[in-house]
Short mmCIF file of C-alpha atoms in Angstrom, two decimals:
data_model
loop_
_atom_site.label_atom_id
_atom_site.label_comp_id
_atom_site.label_asym_id
_atom_site.label_seq_id
_atom_site.Cartn_x
_atom_site.Cartn_y
_atom_site.Cartn_z
CA MET S 1 102.73 85.95 125.84
CA SER S 2 99.20 86.73 128.37
CA LYS S 3 96.35 84.28 128.20
CA THR S 4 94.24 86.99 126.57
CA ARG S 5 96.52 87.66 123.55
CA ASN S 6 96.52 83.59 123.16
CA LEU S 7 93.17 83.22 123.19
CA ILE S 8 92.96 86.10 120.19
CA LEU S 9 95.58 84.46 118.15
CA PHE S 10 93.78 81.13 118.56
CA VAL S 11 90.00 82.81 117.59
CA LEU S 12 91.55 84.41 114.78
CA PHE S 13 93.02 81.11 113.44
CA ILE S 14 89.61 79.40 113.57
CA PHE S 15 87.98 82.41 112.04
CA CYS S 16 90.45 82.44 108.86
CA SER S 17 90.42 78.58 108.74
CA LEU S 18 86.73 78.37 108.54
CA ILE S 19 86.74 81.41 105.81
CA SER S 20 89.56 79.55 103.67
CA ASN S 21 87.88 76.05 104.41
CA GLY S 22 84.65 77.29 103.52
CA GLN S 23 85.25 78.24 100.24
CA ASN S 24 86.37 75.67 97.08
CA GLU S 25 88.86 76.26 94.23
CA THR S 26 85.96 76.79 91.86
CA ASN S 27 84.64 79.30 94.24
CA SER S 28 87.87 81.45 93.82
CA PRO S 29 87.83 83.24 97.19
CA GLN S 30 88.87 87.20 97.66
CA PHE S 31 90.15 86.41 100.71
CA TYR S 32 92.04 83.10 102.16
CA PHE S 33 94.12 82.17 105.21
CA GLY S 34 97.69 82.09 104.31
CA GLY S 35 99.50 80.68 107.41
CA PHE S 36 101.41 81.99 110.84
CA ASN S 37 105.10 82.26 111.80
CA MET S 38 106.41 81.50 115.20
CA ASN S 39 110.04 83.09 115.47
CA ASN S 40 112.66 83.63 118.37
CA GLY S 41 114.80 86.60 118.07
CA TYR S 42 116.56 89.57 119.77
CA VAL S 43 116.55 93.49 119.51
CA TRP S 44 119.23 94.74 117.57
CA PRO S 45 120.84 97.99 118.81
CA HIS S 46 121.94 99.22 115.38
CA SER S 47 123.66 102.13 116.98
CA PRO S 48 126.49 103.16 119.44
CA ARG S 49 123.92 105.24 120.77
CA ILE S 50 122.03 102.54 122.11
CA SER S 51 124.69 99.80 122.79
CA TYR S 52 123.62 99.17 126.20
CA ILE S 53 120.11 97.51 124.97
CA LYS S 54 119.57 94.03 125.50
CA ALA S 55 116.26 92.29 124.82
CA ASP S 56 115.27 88.88 123.58
CA ALA S 57 111.90 88.61 121.48
CA GLU S 58 109.28 86.22 120.40
CA GLU S 59 107.36 87.03 117.06
CA PHE S 60 104.24 85.89 115.78
CA GLN S 61 102.57 86.72 112.80
CA LEU S 62 99.08 85.76 111.04
CA LYS S 63 98.95 85.75 107.00
CA ILE S 64 95.82 86.29 105.33
CA TYR S 65 95.83 86.36 101.62
CA GLN S 66 93.72 88.26 98.55
CA ASN S 67 92.86 87.56 95.06
CA ILE S 68 94.07 90.51 93.36
CA ARG S 69 93.59 89.52 89.85
CA ASN S 70 89.92 89.77 89.71
CA ILE S 71 89.23 86.97 87.41
CA PRO S 72 87.58 83.14 88.61
CA ASP S 73 90.87 81.88 89.49
CA TRP S 74 93.91 83.37 90.50
CA ILE S 75 97.20 82.47 88.59
CA ASN S 76 99.34 79.40 89.87
CA PRO S 77 100.58 80.65 93.47
CA TYR S 78 103.76 78.57 93.37
CA LYS S 79 105.22 81.12 90.99
CA ALA S 80 103.62 84.04 91.31
CA THR S 81 103.93 86.99 93.29
CA LYS S 82 101.18 86.90 96.47
CA PHE S 83 99.71 90.13 97.91
CA GLY S 84 98.26 90.03 101.41
CA TYR S 85 97.81 91.28 104.82
CA SER S 86 99.39 90.32 107.96
CA LEU S 87 98.94 90.84 111.98
CA THR S 88 101.86 90.33 113.83
CA TYR S 89 102.54 90.62 117.54
CA ILE S 90 106.27 91.11 119.11
CA ASN S 91 106.99 90.12 122.89
CA ILE S 92 109.88 92.00 123.75
CA ASN S 93 111.69 90.81 126.85
CA ASN S 94 112.54 94.18 128.56
CA PRO S 95 109.85 96.11 130.24
CA HIS S 96 111.59 99.61 129.01
CA LEU S 97 110.82 98.77 125.24
CA GLY S 98 107.42 97.13 125.43
CA ASP S 99 105.51 94.96 123.05
CA VAL S 100 105.01 95.59 119.69
CA THR S 101 101.62 94.85 117.17
CA GLY S 102 101.43 95.51 113.82
CA LEU S 103 99.13 95.44 110.96
CA SER S 104 100.60 95.33 107.60
CA MET S 105 100.11 94.80 103.38
CA PHE S 106 102.79 92.61 102.04
CA ILE S 107 103.92 90.93 99.03
CA GLU S 108 105.75 87.82 98.58
CA PRO S 109 107.51 87.29 95.10
CA MET S 110 108.95 83.87 94.61
CA LEU S 111 112.72 83.43 94.17
CA TYR S 112 113.19 79.90 93.60
CA SER S 113 110.55 76.52 93.03
CA TYR S 114 111.19 73.29 92.41
CA LYS S 115 108.70 70.64 92.84
CA LYS S 116 108.17 70.88 96.94
CA ILE S 117 110.55 73.51 97.45
CA HIS S 118 109.77 77.05 97.41
CA LEU S 119 111.98 79.88 98.40
CA TYR S 120 110.56 83.54 98.38
CA THR S 121 110.79 86.86 99.92
CA HIS S 122 108.06 88.44 102.62
CA LEU S 123 107.97 92.39 102.32
CA SER S 124 105.51 94.23 104.11
CA ALA S 125 104.55 97.90 105.04
CA GLY S 126 101.78 99.05 107.74
CA PHE S 127 101.34 100.59 111.15
CA SER S 128 102.15 99.44 114.57
CA TYR S 129 101.28 100.03 118.41
CA SER S 130 103.94 100.00 121.07
CA SER S 131 102.71 99.54 124.33
CA THR S 132 105.97 101.32 125.92
CA TYR S 133 107.76 104.32 124.18
CA TYR S 134 110.21 107.21 125.22
CA ASN S 135 109.38 109.26 128.07
CA ARG S 136 112.26 111.98 128.91
CA PHE S 137 111.07 111.70 132.77
CA THR S 138 109.98 108.11 132.84
CA ASN S 139 111.62 105.82 130.42
CA ASP S 140 114.73 107.82 128.77
CA TYR S 141 116.10 104.24 128.49
CA ASN S 142 113.89 103.92 125.19
CA LEU S 143 115.72 105.77 122.45
CA LEU S 144 113.89 103.63 119.81
CA VAL S 145 110.57 104.60 119.87
CA SER S 146 109.03 107.84 120.87
CA THR S 147 105.32 107.65 119.81
CA PRO S 148 102.58 104.50 120.62
CA VAL S 149 101.76 104.38 116.79
CA SER S 150 104.57 104.12 114.24
CA PHE S 151 105.18 102.75 110.63
CA PHE S 152 106.00 98.81 110.77
CA PHE S 153 108.47 97.28 108.13
CA THR S 154 109.31 93.43 107.56
CA GLY S 155 111.55 91.42 105.41
CA LYS S 156 111.95 87.74 105.58
CA LEU S 157 113.52 85.15 103.56
CA ASN S 158 111.32 81.92 103.84
CA LEU S 159 111.83 78.50 102.54
CA ASP S 160 109.08 75.83 102.16
CA PHE S 161 108.77 72.21 101.90
CA ASP S 162 105.02 71.31 100.57
CA LEU S 163 103.56 68.54 103.03
CA THR S 164 100.69 68.23 101.02
CA ASP S 165 98.94 69.93 98.04
CA LYS S 166 97.46 72.55 100.28
CA LEU S 167 99.87 72.77 103.44
CA SER S 168 103.67 73.90 103.79
CA LEU S 169 105.99 73.73 106.48
CA GLY S 170 109.17 76.09 106.19
CA LEU S 171 112.23 78.54 107.95
CA ASN S 172 112.28 81.81 107.84
CA PHE S 173 114.87 84.10 108.65
CA GLY S 174 114.43 88.25 109.16
CA MET S 175 113.72 91.48 110.48
CA SER S 176 110.99 93.51 111.41
CA HIS S 177 111.31 97.71 112.36
CA CYS S 178 109.48 100.07 113.92
CA SER S 179 109.92 104.11 113.21
CA ASN S 180 107.65 107.47 113.20
CA ALA S 181 109.93 108.40 110.52
CA ALA S 182 111.43 111.06 112.46
CA LEU S 183 108.56 113.12 113.28
CA MET S 184 109.12 113.07 116.85
CA LEU S 185 112.70 112.45 118.24
CA PRO S 186 114.55 110.47 119.55
CA ASN S 187 113.36 107.89 116.81
CA LEU S 188 116.16 105.48 116.19
CA GLY S 189 113.95 102.78 115.29
CA MET S 190 113.22 99.39 116.92
CA ASN S 191 114.81 96.41 114.92
CA VAL S 192 114.10 93.03 115.94
CA VAL S 193 116.12 90.18 114.24
CA ASN S 194 114.00 87.01 114.37
CA TYR S 195 114.37 83.64 112.77
CA GLY S 196 111.94 80.38 113.03
CA VAL S 197 109.00 78.36 111.62
CA ASN S 198 106.33 78.99 109.39
CA LEU S 199 103.38 76.88 108.53
CA GLY S 200 101.49 77.49 105.16
CA TYR S 201 97.81 77.35 103.75
CA ARG S 202 96.73 77.70 100.39
CA VAL S 203 93.31 77.02 98.59
CA PHE S 204 95.13 76.96 94.96
CA THR S 205 97.29 74.14 94.38
CA LYS S 206 99.61 73.24 91.56
CA ASN S 207 96.90 71.08 89.70
CA THR S 208 94.29 74.41 89.75
CA PRO S 209 93.75 75.03 86.08
CA LEU S 210 94.80 78.67 85.07
CA VAL S 211 92.22 80.57 83.02
CA ASN S 212 93.26 83.27 80.47
CA ILE S 213 94.67 86.02 81.93
CA PRO S 214 94.53 89.46 79.98
CA LYS S 215 97.97 90.06 78.97
CA ILE S 216 99.33 93.31 77.60
CA GLN S 217 102.28 94.28 75.62
CA PRO S 218 105.00 95.30 77.66
CA PHE S 219 105.53 99.47 77.48
CA TRP S 220 107.32 102.46 78.78
CA GLU S 221 105.73 104.91 81.33
CA LYS S 222 107.31 108.03 82.31
CA ASN S 223 106.42 109.79 85.67
CA ILE S 224 107.28 113.14 87.03
CA SER S 225 106.40 114.05 90.51
CA ILE S 226 107.02 116.93 93.25
CA GLY S 227 106.76 116.70 96.72
CA TYR S 228 107.41 118.10 100.30
CA ALA S 229 108.66 115.98 103.61
CA THR S 230 109.68 117.37 107.34
CA ARG S 231 111.52 115.73 110.15
CA ASN S 232 112.01 116.32 113.70
CA CYS S 233 115.74 118.34 114.36
CA ASN S 234 116.54 116.69 117.34
CA GLU S 235 114.65 115.80 121.11
CA LYS S 236 115.89 118.48 122.44
CA ASP S 237 114.92 121.16 120.00
CA ASP S 238 111.02 121.32 119.00
CA LYS S 239 111.99 122.58 115.70
CA TYR S 240 111.23 120.95 112.50
CA TYR S 241 113.04 120.43 109.17
CA HIS S 242 111.99 121.62 105.60
CA VAL S 243 112.59 118.99 102.81
CA PHE S 244 111.28 119.55 99.28
CA THR S 245 111.61 116.72 96.22
CA ALA S 246 111.46 116.06 92.75
CA ASP S 247 111.58 112.63 91.46
CA LEU S 248 111.57 111.40 87.32
CA GLU S 249 111.19 108.07 86.69
CA LEU S 250 110.95 105.69 83.83
CA SER S 251 109.04 102.36 84.59
CA ARG S 252 108.64 99.28 82.52
CA HIS S 253 105.13 97.70 82.65
CA LEU S 254 105.92 93.91 82.58
CA ASN S 255 102.11 92.95 82.83
CA THR S 256 98.87 94.20 84.35
CA LYS S 257 100.16 93.89 87.91
CA ASN S 258 104.09 94.36 87.93
CA ALA S 259 106.35 97.20 86.74
CA LEU S 260 110.10 97.71 86.98
CA ASN S 261 111.63 101.36 87.89
CA ILE S 262 114.86 103.24 87.70
CA SER S 263 114.54 106.92 89.25
CA LEU S 264 116.16 110.10 89.40
CA ASN S 265 115.51 111.71 93.12
CA TYR S 266 116.55 115.59 94.14
CA LEU S 267 115.98 116.62 97.68
CA LEU S 268 116.50 120.09 98.67
CA ARG S 269 116.70 119.75 102.26
CA GLN S 270 117.36 121.35 105.85
CA GLY S 271 119.53 119.21 108.48
CA GLU S 272 120.60 115.75 108.62
CA ILE S 273 119.85 112.62 110.70
CA ASN S 274 122.34 112.90 113.56
CA ASP S 275 122.30 117.01 114.00
CA ASN S 276 122.71 118.03 117.87
CA TYR S 277 121.54 121.51 116.71
CA PHE S 278 119.08 123.30 114.38
CA LYS S 279 120.78 123.70 111.01
CA PRO S 280 118.32 126.23 108.84
CA ALA S 281 120.85 126.08 105.82
CA TYR S 282 119.56 124.07 102.59
CA ASN S 283 121.92 121.63 100.68
CA SER S 284 120.99 119.53 97.39
CA TYR S 285 120.87 115.84 97.20
CA TYR S 286 121.18 113.92 93.90
CA GLY S 287 120.16 110.48 93.80
CA ILE S 288 119.24 107.39 91.43
CA ALA S 289 117.12 104.51 92.62
CA VAL S 290 116.10 101.08 90.99
CA GLY S 291 112.87 99.32 92.13
CA HIS S 292 109.42 97.80 91.68
CA GLU S 293 105.50 98.52 91.54
CA LEU S 294 102.64 96.27 92.40
CA PHE S 295 99.41 97.47 91.05
CA ILE S 296 96.66 96.79 93.13
CA LYS S 297 93.73 98.40 91.06
CA ARG S 298 94.07 102.18 91.69
CA LEU S 299 96.61 101.48 94.44
CA SER S 300 100.19 100.42 93.92
CA LEU S 301 103.10 99.28 96.57
CA ILE S 302 106.31 100.94 95.90
CA SER S 303 109.94 99.62 96.82
CA GLN S 304 113.35 101.33 95.63
CA LEU S 305 116.77 100.93 96.40
CA GLY S 306 118.99 103.80 95.61
CA MET S 307 122.10 106.13 96.17
CA TYR S 308 123.33 109.51 96.61
CA MET S 309 125.85 110.55 94.03
CA TYR S 310 126.47 113.77 95.11
CA ASP S 311 125.36 116.50 97.72
CA THR S 312 126.41 119.67 98.45
CA ASN S 313 126.48 119.13 102.25
CA GLY S 314 129.57 116.59 101.60
CA ASP S 315 127.98 113.47 103.47
CA LYS S 316 129.26 110.30 102.69
CA HIS S 317 126.45 107.94 103.61
CA PHE S 318 125.08 107.28 100.23
CA TRP S 319 122.79 104.35 100.11
CA TYR S 320 119.03 104.68 100.89
CA ALA S 321 115.98 102.68 100.81
CA ARG S 322 112.02 103.76 99.75
CA LEU S 323 109.14 102.13 100.55
CA GLY S 324 105.57 103.53 99.82
CA VAL S 325 102.11 103.50 98.36
CA ARG S 326 100.81 105.18 95.31
CA TYR S 327 97.26 105.84 94.33
CA TYR S 328 96.10 106.78 90.90
CA ILE S 329 93.34 109.68 90.95
CA MET S 330 92.99 109.56 87.77
CA HIS S 331 94.48 107.86 84.66
CA ASN S 332 97.26 110.05 84.50
CA PHE S 333 97.20 111.74 87.99
CA TYR S 334 98.98 109.99 91.34
CA THR S 335 99.72 110.83 94.75
CA SER S 336 102.18 109.00 97.13
CA ILE S 337 103.34 108.70 100.44
CA LEU S 338 107.16 107.15 100.52
CA LEU S 339 109.35 106.41 103.68
CA THR S 340 112.86 107.04 103.15
CA ASN S 341 115.53 105.17 105.19
CA ARG S 342 119.19 106.05 105.21
CA LYS S 343 121.63 105.63 107.97
CA GLN S 344 119.97 102.49 109.29
CA SER S 345 117.13 105.06 110.57
CA ALA S 346 113.96 106.77 109.01
CA ASP S 347 115.18 109.71 107.01
CA ILE S 348 112.14 111.36 105.83
CA LEU S 349 108.34 110.80 104.80
CA GLN S 350 107.44 112.30 101.76
CA LEU S 351 104.22 113.35 100.34
CA SER S 352 104.27 113.58 96.24
CA PHE S 353 101.86 114.63 93.61
CA GLY S 354 102.85 113.05 90.38
CA TYR S 355 101.77 113.25 86.26
CA SER S 356 102.43 109.88 84.18
CA ILE S 357 103.08 109.92 80.65
CA LYS S 358 102.08 106.50 79.13
#
């Protein structure tokens, strides 16, 4: 990594540290520095089409947490799902693939906490910039990323040990993924498997007094939405497929911030991920998914895992994952942007409009 990038990361670290230390627990800062990760890894050639790719990588991640409860003190962070923003830089040791810089929102659900040991996940979604990408004349080696700006996702498993009330040291393992949602091909997606150490910092401790957090009686909510998506056919044809969607969702609101849901997903779509030529015919796909919704004022983060139970195309690749955001325009009306990943690649980017029955 260059001296300039080292300097930028160092300045950001000092700046965030000053913000955090300038606030005490009674001030309950809205934002605070949360730590950083330093990882080694490699680019995973997940498709036979890119089996020739060999590349090691180093990944650096800076985390800023946000107090999302709008109350004098946040709930005990040892057991709560935390929310924040991350800046990630991936140095890839292959000149044909270039480096990746990502900016994301993330959640960190706690899986297990006992005394000084904490096991939790890190799930993030955002955007990335790639310094090098596919070009049919100058760089046909890179079938992973074909646009400078892509969607960026990270999933990690973290194990932390408390050094003090505010500092922790731990290990993490996970994967980062870049994709433009098949809006321009080739776009097999860049998967970087990584592992390393993380240093954590927090302004709240286990001794932070809790306040009376507004509670709600758990209730059910029904959502119905329709949407549209598109994807490029392949890198040779300048044609785009049309995809029409309908979702019926049943959500169980557990509190003011979290809901679990199960949804029925219907797709009327043209084409498939690995098509070599344009197919104008439409096929129907019927799926079921379960997931989670985290509320941040009018915005929410959606994560779902599902399976296509039946499709008229006779396809055998059933599993899919959906990640995205939902914005509540009014109390009952919302719009969503969801990225569906299938066959280890981005499938469709879906824009939907929906109505909630609470």
